[in-house]
XYZ file of C-alpha atoms in Angstrom:
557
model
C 0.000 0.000 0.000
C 0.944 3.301 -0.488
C -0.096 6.874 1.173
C -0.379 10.304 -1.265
C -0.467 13.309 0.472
C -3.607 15.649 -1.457
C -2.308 19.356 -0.202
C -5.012 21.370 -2.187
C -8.665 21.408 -3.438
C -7.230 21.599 -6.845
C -5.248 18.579 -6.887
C -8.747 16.916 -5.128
C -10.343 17.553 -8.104
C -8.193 15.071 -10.296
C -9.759 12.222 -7.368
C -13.268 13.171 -7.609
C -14.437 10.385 -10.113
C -12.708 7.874 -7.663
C -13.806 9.265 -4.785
C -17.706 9.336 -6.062
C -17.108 5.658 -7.590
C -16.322 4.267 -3.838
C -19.169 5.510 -2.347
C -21.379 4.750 -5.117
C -20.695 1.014 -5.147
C -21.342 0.410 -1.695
C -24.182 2.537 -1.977
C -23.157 5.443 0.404
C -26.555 7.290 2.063
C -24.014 9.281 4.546
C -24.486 12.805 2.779
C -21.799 14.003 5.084
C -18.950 11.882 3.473
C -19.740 12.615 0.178
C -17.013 14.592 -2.237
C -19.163 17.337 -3.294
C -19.940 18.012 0.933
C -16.134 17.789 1.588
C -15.252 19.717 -1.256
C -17.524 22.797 -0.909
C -16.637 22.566 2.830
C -12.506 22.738 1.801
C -13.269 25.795 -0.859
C -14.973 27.778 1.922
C -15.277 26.991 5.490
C -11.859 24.753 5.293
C -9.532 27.351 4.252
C -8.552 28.093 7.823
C -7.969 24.754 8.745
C -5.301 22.812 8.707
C -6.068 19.975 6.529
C -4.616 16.818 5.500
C -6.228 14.685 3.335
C -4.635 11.028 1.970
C -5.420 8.699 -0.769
C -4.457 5.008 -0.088
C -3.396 3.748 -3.166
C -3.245 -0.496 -3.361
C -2.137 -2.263 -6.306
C -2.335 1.096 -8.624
C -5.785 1.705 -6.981
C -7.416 4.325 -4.833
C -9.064 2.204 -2.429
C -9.531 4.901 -0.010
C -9.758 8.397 1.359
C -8.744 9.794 4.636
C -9.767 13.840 5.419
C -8.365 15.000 8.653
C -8.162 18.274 10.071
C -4.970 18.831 12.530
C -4.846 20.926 15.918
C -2.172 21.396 18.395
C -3.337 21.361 21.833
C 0.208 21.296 24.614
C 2.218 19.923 21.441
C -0.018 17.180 20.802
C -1.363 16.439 17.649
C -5.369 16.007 17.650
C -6.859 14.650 14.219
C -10.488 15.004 13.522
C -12.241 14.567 10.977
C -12.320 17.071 8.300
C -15.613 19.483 8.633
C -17.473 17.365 11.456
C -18.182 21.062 12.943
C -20.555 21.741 10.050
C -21.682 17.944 9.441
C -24.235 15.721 11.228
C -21.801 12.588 10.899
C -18.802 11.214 9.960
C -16.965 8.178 8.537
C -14.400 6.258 6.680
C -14.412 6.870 2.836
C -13.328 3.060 1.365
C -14.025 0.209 0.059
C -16.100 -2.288 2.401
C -13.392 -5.541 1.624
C -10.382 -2.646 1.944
C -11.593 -0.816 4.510
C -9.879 -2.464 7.699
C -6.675 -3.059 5.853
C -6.604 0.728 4.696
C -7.654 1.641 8.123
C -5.121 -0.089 9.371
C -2.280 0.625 7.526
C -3.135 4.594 7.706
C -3.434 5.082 11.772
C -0.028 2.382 11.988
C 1.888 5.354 9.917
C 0.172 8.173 12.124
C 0.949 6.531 14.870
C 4.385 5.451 13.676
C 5.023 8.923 12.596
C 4.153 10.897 15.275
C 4.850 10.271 19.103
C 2.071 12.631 20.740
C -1.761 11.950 19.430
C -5.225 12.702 20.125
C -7.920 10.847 18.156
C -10.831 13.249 18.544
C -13.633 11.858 15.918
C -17.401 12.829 16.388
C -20.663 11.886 14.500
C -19.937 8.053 13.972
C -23.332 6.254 13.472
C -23.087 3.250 15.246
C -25.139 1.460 12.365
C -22.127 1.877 9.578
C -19.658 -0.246 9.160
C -16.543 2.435 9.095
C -17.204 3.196 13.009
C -16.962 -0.629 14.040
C -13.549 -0.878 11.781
C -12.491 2.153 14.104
C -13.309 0.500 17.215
C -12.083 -2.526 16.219
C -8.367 -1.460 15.362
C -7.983 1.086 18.592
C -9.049 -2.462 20.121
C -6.538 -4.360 18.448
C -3.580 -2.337 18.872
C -4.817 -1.812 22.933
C -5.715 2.053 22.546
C -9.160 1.498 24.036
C -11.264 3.966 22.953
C -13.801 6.578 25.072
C -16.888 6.134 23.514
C -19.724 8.681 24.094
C -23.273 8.409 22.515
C -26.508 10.562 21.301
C -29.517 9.071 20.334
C -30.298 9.528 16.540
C -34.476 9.148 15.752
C -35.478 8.299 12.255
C -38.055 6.966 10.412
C -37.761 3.769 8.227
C -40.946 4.262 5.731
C -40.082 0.546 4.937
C -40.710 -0.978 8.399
C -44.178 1.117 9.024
C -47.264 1.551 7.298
C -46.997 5.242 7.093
C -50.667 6.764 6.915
C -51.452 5.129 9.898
C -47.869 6.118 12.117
C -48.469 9.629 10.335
C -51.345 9.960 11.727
C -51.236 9.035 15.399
C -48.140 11.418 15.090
C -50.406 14.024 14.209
C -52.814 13.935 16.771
C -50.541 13.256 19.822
C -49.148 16.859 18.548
C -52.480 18.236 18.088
C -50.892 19.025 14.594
C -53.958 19.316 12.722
C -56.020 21.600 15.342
C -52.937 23.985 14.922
C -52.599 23.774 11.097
C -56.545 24.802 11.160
C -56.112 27.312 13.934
C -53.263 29.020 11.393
C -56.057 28.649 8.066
C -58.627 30.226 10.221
C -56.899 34.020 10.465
C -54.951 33.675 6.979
C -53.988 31.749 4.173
C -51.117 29.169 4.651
C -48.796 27.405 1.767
C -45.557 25.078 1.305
C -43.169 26.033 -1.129
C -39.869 24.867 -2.617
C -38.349 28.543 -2.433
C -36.041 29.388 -5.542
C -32.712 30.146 -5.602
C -33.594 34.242 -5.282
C -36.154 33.386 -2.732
C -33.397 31.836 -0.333
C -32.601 34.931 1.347
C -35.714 34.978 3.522
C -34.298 31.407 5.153
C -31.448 33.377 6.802
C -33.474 36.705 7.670
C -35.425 33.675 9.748
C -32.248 32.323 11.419
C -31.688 35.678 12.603
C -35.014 36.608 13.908
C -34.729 32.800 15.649
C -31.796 33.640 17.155
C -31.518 37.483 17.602
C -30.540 36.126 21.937
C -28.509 33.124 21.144
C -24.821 34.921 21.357
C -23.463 31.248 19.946
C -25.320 30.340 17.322
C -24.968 32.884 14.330
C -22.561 30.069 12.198
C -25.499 28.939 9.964
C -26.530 33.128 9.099
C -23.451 34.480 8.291
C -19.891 34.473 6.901
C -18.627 30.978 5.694
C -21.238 28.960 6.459
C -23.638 31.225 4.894
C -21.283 30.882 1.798
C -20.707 27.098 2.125
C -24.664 26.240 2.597
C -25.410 28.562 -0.309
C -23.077 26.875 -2.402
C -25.112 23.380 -1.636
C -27.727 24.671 -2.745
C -26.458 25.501 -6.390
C -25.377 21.511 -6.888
C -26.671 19.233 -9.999
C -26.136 16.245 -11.280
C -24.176 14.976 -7.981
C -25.658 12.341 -5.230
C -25.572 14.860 -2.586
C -28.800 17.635 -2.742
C -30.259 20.156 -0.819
C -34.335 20.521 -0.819
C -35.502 23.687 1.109
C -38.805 23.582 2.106
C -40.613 26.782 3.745
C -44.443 27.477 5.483
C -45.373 30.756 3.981
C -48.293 32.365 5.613
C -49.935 35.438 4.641
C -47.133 35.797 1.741
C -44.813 35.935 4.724
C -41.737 32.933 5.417
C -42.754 31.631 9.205
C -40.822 28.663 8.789
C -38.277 26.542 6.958
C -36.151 23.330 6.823
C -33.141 22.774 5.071
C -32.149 19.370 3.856
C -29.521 17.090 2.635
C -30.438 14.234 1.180
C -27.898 11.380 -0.275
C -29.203 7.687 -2.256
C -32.807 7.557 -0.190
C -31.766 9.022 2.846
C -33.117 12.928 3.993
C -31.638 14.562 6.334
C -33.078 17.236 8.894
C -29.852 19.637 8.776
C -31.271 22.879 9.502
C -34.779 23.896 11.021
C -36.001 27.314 12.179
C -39.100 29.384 12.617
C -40.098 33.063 13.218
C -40.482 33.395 17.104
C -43.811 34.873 16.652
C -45.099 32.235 15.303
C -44.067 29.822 17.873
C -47.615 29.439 19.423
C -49.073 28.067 16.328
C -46.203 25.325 16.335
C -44.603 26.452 13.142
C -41.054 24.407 13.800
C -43.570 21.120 14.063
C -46.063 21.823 11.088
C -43.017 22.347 8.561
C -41.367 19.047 9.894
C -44.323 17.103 9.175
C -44.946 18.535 5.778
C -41.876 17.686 5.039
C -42.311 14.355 6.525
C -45.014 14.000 3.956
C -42.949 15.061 1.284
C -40.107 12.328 2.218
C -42.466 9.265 2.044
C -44.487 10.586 -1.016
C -40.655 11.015 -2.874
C -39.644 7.105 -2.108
C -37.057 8.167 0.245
C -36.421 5.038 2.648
C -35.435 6.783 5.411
C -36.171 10.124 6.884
C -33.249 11.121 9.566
C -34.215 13.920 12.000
C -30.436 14.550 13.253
C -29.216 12.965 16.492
C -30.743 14.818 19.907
C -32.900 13.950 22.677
C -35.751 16.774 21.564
C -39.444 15.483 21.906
C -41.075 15.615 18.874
C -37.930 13.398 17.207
C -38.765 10.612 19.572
C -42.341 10.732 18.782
C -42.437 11.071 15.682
C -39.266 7.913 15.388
C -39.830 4.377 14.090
C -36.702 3.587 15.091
C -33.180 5.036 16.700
C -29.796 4.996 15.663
C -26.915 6.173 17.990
C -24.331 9.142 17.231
C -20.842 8.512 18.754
C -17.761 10.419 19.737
C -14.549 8.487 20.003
C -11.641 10.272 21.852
C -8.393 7.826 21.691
C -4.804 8.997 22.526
C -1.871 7.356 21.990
C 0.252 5.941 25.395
C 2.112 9.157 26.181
C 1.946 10.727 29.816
C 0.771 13.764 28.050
C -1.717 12.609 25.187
C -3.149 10.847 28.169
C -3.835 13.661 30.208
C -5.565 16.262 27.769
C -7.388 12.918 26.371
C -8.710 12.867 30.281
C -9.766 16.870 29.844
C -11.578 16.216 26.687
C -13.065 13.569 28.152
C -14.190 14.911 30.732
C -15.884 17.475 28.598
C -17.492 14.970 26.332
C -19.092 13.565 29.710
C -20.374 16.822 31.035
C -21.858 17.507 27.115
C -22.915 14.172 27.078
C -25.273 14.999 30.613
C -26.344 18.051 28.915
C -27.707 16.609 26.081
C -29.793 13.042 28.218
C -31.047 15.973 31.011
C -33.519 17.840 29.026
C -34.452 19.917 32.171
C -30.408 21.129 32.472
C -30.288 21.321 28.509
C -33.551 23.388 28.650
C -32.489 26.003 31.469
C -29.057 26.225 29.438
C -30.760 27.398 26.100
C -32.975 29.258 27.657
C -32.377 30.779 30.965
C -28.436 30.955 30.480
C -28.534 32.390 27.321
C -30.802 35.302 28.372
C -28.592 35.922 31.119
C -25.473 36.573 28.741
C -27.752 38.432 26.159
C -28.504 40.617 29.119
C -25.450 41.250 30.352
C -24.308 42.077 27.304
C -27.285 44.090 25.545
C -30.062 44.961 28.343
C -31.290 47.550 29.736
C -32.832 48.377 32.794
C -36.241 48.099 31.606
C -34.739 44.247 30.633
C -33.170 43.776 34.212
C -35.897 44.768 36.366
C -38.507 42.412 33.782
C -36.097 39.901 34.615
C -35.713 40.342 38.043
C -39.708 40.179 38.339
C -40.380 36.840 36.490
C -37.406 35.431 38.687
C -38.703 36.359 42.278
C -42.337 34.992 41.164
C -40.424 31.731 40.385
C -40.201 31.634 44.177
C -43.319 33.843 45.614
C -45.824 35.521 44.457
C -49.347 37.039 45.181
C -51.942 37.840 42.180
C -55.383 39.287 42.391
C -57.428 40.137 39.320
C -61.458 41.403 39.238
C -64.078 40.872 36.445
C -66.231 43.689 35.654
C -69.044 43.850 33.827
C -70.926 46.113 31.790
C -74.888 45.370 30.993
C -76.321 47.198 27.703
C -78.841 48.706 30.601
C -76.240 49.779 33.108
C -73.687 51.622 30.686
C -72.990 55.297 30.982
C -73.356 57.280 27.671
C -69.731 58.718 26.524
C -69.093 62.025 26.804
C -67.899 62.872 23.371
C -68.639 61.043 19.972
C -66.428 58.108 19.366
C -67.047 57.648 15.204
C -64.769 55.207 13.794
C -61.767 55.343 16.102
C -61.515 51.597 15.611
C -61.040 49.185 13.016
C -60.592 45.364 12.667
C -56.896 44.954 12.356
C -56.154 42.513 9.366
C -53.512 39.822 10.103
C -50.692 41.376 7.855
C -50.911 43.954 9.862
C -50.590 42.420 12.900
C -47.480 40.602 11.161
C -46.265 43.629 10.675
C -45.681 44.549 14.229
C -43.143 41.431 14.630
C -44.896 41.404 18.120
C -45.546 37.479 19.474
C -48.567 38.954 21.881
C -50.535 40.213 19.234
C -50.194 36.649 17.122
C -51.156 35.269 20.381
C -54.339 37.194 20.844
C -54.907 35.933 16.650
C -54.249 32.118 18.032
C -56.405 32.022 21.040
C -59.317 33.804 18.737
C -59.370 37.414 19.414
C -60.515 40.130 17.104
C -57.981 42.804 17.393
C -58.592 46.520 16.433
C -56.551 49.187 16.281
C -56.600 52.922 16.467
C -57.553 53.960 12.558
C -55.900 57.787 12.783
C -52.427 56.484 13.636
C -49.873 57.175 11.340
C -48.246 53.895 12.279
C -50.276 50.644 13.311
C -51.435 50.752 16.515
C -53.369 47.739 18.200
C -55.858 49.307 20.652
C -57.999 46.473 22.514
C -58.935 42.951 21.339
C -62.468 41.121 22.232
C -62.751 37.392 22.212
C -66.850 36.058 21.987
C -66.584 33.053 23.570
C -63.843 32.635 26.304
C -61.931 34.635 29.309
C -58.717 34.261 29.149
C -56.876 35.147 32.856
C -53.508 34.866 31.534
C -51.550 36.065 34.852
C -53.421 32.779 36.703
C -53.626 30.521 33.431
C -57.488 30.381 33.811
C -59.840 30.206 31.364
C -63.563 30.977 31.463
C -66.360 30.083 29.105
C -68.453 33.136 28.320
C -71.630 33.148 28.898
C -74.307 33.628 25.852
C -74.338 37.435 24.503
C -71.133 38.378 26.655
C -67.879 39.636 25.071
C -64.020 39.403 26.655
C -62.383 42.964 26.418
C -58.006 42.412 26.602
C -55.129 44.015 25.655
C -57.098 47.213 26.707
C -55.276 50.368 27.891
C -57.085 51.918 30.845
C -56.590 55.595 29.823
C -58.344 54.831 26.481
C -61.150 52.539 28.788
C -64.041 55.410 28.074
C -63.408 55.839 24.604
C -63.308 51.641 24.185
C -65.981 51.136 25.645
C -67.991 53.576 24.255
C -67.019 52.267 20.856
C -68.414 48.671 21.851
C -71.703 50.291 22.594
C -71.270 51.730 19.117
C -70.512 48.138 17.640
C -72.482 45.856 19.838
C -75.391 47.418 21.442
C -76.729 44.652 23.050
C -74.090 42.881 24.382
C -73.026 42.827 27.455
C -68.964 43.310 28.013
C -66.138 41.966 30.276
C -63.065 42.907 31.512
C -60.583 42.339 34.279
C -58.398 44.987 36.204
C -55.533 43.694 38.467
C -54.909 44.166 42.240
C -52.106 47.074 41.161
C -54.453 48.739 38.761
C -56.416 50.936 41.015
C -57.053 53.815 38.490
C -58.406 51.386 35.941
C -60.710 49.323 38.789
C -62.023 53.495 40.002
C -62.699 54.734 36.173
C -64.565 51.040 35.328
C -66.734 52.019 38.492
C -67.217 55.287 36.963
C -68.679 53.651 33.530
C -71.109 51.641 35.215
C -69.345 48.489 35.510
C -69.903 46.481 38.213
C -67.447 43.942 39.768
C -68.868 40.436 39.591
C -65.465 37.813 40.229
C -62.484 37.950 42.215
C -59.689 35.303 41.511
C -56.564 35.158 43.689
C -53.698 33.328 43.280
C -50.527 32.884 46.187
C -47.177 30.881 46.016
C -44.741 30.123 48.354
C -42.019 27.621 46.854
C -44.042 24.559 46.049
C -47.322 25.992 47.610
C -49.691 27.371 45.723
C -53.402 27.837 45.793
C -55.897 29.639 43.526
C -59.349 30.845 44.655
C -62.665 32.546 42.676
C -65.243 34.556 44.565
C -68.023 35.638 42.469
C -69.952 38.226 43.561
C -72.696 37.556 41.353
C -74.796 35.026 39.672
C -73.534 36.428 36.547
C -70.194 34.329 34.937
C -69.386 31.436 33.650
C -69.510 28.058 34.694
C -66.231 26.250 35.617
C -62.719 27.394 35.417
C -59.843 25.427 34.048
C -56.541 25.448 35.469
C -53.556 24.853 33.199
């Protein structure tokens, strides 16, 4: 056997045929591994690393390809391989009946070569072949490796009858009640984007992650440049499908694919924030879940993590390894102990969804705080964090009879108007979709130069959002939110306009004294008072009503 040295992408692309050949005849579905993926990667994310890449040549033959990236870490030499930053998995690029002796005769001259190693080598699905020949020669030549693992979900549409899995999927997620919920204030579509469309995907990515401070590698710079660049390939194994949920002409979500010989995979995912409520992240997965089975793909791979909806929506698992193996130095030894001991702190992170949750979420608004808030954003903060612990809530219902009202002082007109849901797009505010999702009308004030929601009125339910209660309406009664109390006379006024002979309901907190004294003023009159107190784990909620008026049973979420 003999080793060649391949220093540049130019000299890679005399290989390419026999690179492509390899993984073609032992029909390769690892998109990750495949020349056109390594290639693109080298041309722009790679040129900043240092890279060495080697062609075993047996008999006049390339039988395989090794791609290694090199750090030095305390002068020892830590090979990886080559892009697994930016790929899902990893593996050996060779021929199945070669690929133990190539394997072989590769880490001997490493080894051989070099006194101080670190074997560092992440995304090895357990299912493949090339990560048992790695285990097996570390074995054999009594490096045992440290083997770390992440569950991998994916569907085999060849082990399931899929209209049947597809739907019980559905319904656990209560996928369909949201996809209708969505219909029922504007029009929704899928589309495969084109090429000058593709823009919106990364205005989404940084919407989705405006307080992530770690995670702007898919939206900008190289990787913007190397998943663009996917996108543009023909004619090879490897291809990217984009798929996005446009709603009211407007991108709310997306998911960006690479697919290789039957085998899609889930590479990117993302969704406007806004839109969260309506489970936008979950609707585009399962369209293109749909799309997947109806293209005879055989397997639909949702990336290796412990999230929810993966294991759900699973037929089967696979399992994701990292291998760390040094070589018998004192020193390899010891960093391979640091790094290990790293891998098994990630490796808790990622099984504990509670720790995993509190470090996307609660950590990472802590450093987007400290580095961007303000004081307005500190004391917010500070509130929702001492209620974690204690707090006290009181809020009244008042309501207001067609017979008992007080007639406005001044003419109202048309102050108000039915705010359309582009417009409430517009704002890029998540309450206001919320108020759209739970079935609110919203209106806004029609003589402001920019849009202004004013109040919203919901026809069938109260929704106590500060105690999570909710409150069927009784028959001819209508839910006033989202209300301002300085603008309470003028509102209401304009309901009397609207809807004469309804009756009207709204709630005041314990703090909002000038709102409860100017609602007495109108002629409402208080008929509910719901209190809510927690100490630590204690907590109790209680309803007075001070009427016979109001609904009939509250629900507790």
């Amino acid at each position: 056997m003999q080793l060649i040295r391949i220093r540049t992408d130019d000299e890679l692309m005399w290989y390419k045929n026999m690179w492509d050949d390899i993984l073609a005849n032992e029909g390769n579905d690892n998109p990750f591994i495949e020349f056109a993926w390594f290639y693109n990667w080298w041309q722009t994310m790679g040129r900043r690393e240092r890279v060495e890449l080697y062609a075993v040549e047996n008999d006049g033959q390339i039988i395989a390809f090794f791609p290694f990236t090199i750090r030095l870490r305390l002068g020892i030499r830590i090979y990886a391989f080559a892009g697994e930053n930016s790929a899902n998995y990893s593996g050996l690029v060779a021929q199945k009946e070669s690929m133990l002796s190539a394997t072989t005769f590769i880490f001997d001259q490493l080894i051989k070569k070099h006194k101080h190693l670190l074997f560092s080598f992440h995304g090895l699905l357990e299912s493949k072949v090339s990560t048992k020949i790695l285990e097996q020669y570390f074995v054999e030549r009594q490096l045992p490796p440290s083997i770390f693992r992440v569950v991998t979900p994916y569907i085999d549409f060849h082990d399931i009858d899929f209209h049947i899995h597809f739907h019980q999927c559905s319904k656990k997620h209560d996928m369909n009640y949201r996809e209708r919920m969505l219909r029922n204030v504007g029009s929704l579509i899928k589309i495969t984007p084109s090429q000058d469309e593709l823009s919106e995907m990364f205005k989404i990515l940084d919407r989705r992650w405006t307080k992530r401070l770690d995670t702007g590698a898919y939206r900008k710079g190289k990787k913007r440049d190397f998943l663009e660049r996917l996108m543009l390939l023909k004619g090879e194994s490897l291809q990217v499908k984009v798929d996005a949920l446009v709603f009211e002409n407007q991108w709310i979500a997306f998911t960006y694919g690479v697919c290789c010989r039957g085998r899609y995979v889930t590479y990117a995912l993302a969704y406007e924030p806004m839109f969260q409520i309506f489970g936008a992240s979950r609707l585009v997965n399962q369209e293109n879940i749909k799309r997947a089975f109806s293209e005879n793909y055989h397997l639909f791979d949702m990336g290796s993590g412990y999230e929810r909806y993966k294991l759900d929506w699973r037929s089967n698992i696979d399992f994701t390894r990292q291998m760390l193996v040094s070589s018998g130095t004192r020193q390899a030894k010891i960093l391979a102990f640091m790094y290990t001991l790293k891998a098994q702190l990630k490796e808790y992170v990622t099984k504990n969804q509670r720790f995993a949750k509190w470090s996307r979420d609660t950590l990472e608004q802590l450093r987007y705080l400290v580095k961007y808030g303000k004081v307005k954003d500190w004391l917010e903060y500070g509130q929702l964090f001492v209620e974690k612990f204690i707090r006290f809530k009181q809020v009244n219902i008042y309501e207001l009879s067609p017979s008992e009202s007080v007639p406005p002082q001044r003419p109202v007109g048309n102050l108000f108007e039915k705010m359309s849901t582009q417009e409430a797009m517009q704002l890029n505010q998540e309450e206001i979709i919320t108020l759209l999702y739970k079935g609110y009308t919203v209106y806004k004030d029609s003589f402001a130069k920019t849009i202004q929601p004013a109040f919203a009125l919901h026809t069938s339910k109260l929704y106590v959002d500060t105690l999570q209660i909710i409150e069927t309406l009784p028959e001819q009664t209508y839910f006033l939110s989202y209300d301002v109390y300085k603008n309470i006379d003028i509102i209401t006024a304009f309901f009397q306009k609207i809807k004469p002979t309804q009756t009207l309901w709204v709630t005041a907190n314990f703090w909002q004294w000038r709102k409860r004294k100017r609602l007495m003023k109108l002629g409402y009159k208080p008929i509910s008072r719901m209190k809510h107190f927690k100490c630590a784990r204690f907590q109790r909620t209680h309803v007075e009503k001070n009427t016979e008026s109001g609904g009939d049973v509250h629900s507790v979420h």
